[in-house]
Amino acid sequence: MPELPEVETTRRKIEPLLVGRVLTRIEHDAPHKYLGTHRAEGRTVTGIGRRGKYLLLQLAASEAAEDETNAEYSGPLELLVHLGMTGGFRLEHGKHTRVTLHTDEGAVYFNDARKFGKVAVVRPGEYAAFPTLHGMGPEPLSDDFREADFVKLAASAGAVKPWLLSQKPVSGVGNIYADESLWMSRLHPAQTRLRPAEARKLYAAVREVMAAAVAAGGSTLGDGTYQQHDGEAGLFQLRHHAYARNGTPCDRCGVTIEKIVLAQRGTHFCPHCQVLKAR
DNA sequence: CGCCTACCCTGCTCGC
DNA sequence: TGCGAGCAGGGTAGGC
């Protein structure tokens, strides 16, 4: 995480800062980690999209003769950004600045304390080097996310939480919103092979949770994680029912929320509302 | 092929 | 007060 709501909030906020600007130079000291960034230099940002948790900065074709470093390919490009766990954009250089996007109208800084973030420049749609992006499931808030498809896939799925986190049945769900969606649909995180009625509830919960979280500007955690570049915090953390609520009473039944580790992830659920069924 | 696990990385919290 | 251990986890490589 940041997950879809935090990434979408970031997208909306950096759009006016970058669209229409020329990336004059991209500065960082980890060429093995931030790939092909020199290819973006001299190009105009024409738009910023998002796919799951990836930001996709569209870069205009270069005027070939103008920039020799891009002589090998002058068509449009995409600059991918994944925020990882702690990535975000800032308007000032900081201790954790990893990548600086110099533009013709000032710089924008990519900060990432824990260095799980990714930056790469690729040809549009060329995601072979990013298997998760390549195999990304439908956007949860789009018409491409269809209940019937989801129900069918869920019938043969393994443990539902890791399945959601795989980005295959639906994109953009991370640890917070997986726990929230499962709480809402009363499913145990380790439940396998969902019945159609269960899968329909989960489908509705994912849509509802994601829509509400986007509208709230995402979740900003107690330590300030996922705060936006302008210092604004999301508000959805105030409506978490499961995530980081362990030790407190379930908002539905009053039984204490538990925390377990499932597939290496902290996992929060209500042991009374979310019962594992043998299948 | 698909599932599962280990690992990456570093700031912060906690206990002694 | 200082310090080391433990924890946070998305995506990917690699094993089975």
Coordinates of N, CA and C (backbone and C1' of nucleotides) in Angstrom, one line a residue, chain A residues 1 82 85 116 132 259 265, chain C residues 7-13:
Chain A
M1 N 0.8 -1.2 0.0 CA 0.0 0.0 0.0 C 0.9 1.2 0.0
H82 N 5.4 3.1 -9.4 CA 4.7 2.4 -8.4 C 5.2 3.0 -7.1
M85 N 5.6 1.0 -0.8 CA 4.9 1.1 0.5 C 4.9 2.6 1.0
F116 N 10.7 0.7 -1.8 CA 9.9 -0.4 -2.5 C 9.3 0.2 -3.8
T132 N 2.9 -8.2 -12.8 CA 1.7 -7.9 -12.1 C 0.9 -6.9 -13.0
K259 N -5.9 -10.2 15.1 CA -4.8 -10.0 14.1 C -4.1 -11.3 13.9
R265 N 1.3 -11.5 5.6 CA 0.7 -10.2 5.7 C -0.1 -10.1 7.0
Chain C
dC7 P 7.8 -9.6 15.2 O5' 7.2 -8.3 14.4 C5' 6.7 -7.2 15.1 C4' 6.5 -6.1 14.2 C3' 5.8 -6.5 12.9 O3' 4.6 -5.9 12.7 C1' 7.7 -5.1 12.5
dA8 P 3.4 -6.5 11.7 O5' 3.5 -5.4 10.5 C5' 3.1 -4.1 10.8 C4' 3.6 -3.2 9.6 C3' 3.3 -3.9 8.3 O3' 2.0 -3.6 7.8 C1' 5.5 -2.9 8.4
dG9 P 1.1 -4.6 7.1 O5' 1.8 -4.7 5.6 C5' 1.7 -3.6 4.8 C4' 2.5 -3.9 3.5 C3' 2.1 -5.2 2.8 O3' 2.0 -4.9 1.4 C1' 4.4 -5.2 3.2
dG10 P 0.7 -4.8 0.7 O5' 1.1 -4.5 -0.8 C5' 1.5 -3.2 -1.2 C4' 2.2 -3.3 -2.5 C3' 1.7 -4.2 -3.5 O3' 1.9 -3.6 -4.8 C1' 3.8 -5.0 -2.8
dG11 P 1.5 -4.3 -6.2 O5' 2.9 -5.1 -6.5 C5' 4.0 -4.3 -6.8 C4' 5.2 -5.2 -7.0 C3' 5.0 -6.2 -8.1 O3' 6.2 -6.1 -9.0 C1' 5.8 -7.2 -6.1
dT12 P 6.2 -6.8 -10.4 O5' 7.3 -7.9 -10.1 C5' 8.6 -7.5 -9.6 C4' 9.4 -8.6 -9.1 C3' 9.4 -9.8 -10.1 O3' 10.7 -10.2 -10.3 C1' 8.9 -10.5 -7.9
dA13 P 11.1 -11.1 -11.6 O5' 12.1 -12.1 -11.0 C5' 13.0 -11.6 -9.9 C4' 13.5 -12.8 -9.1 C3' 13.8 -14.1 -9.9 O3' 15.0 -14.7 -9.4 C1' 12.1 -14.5 -8.3

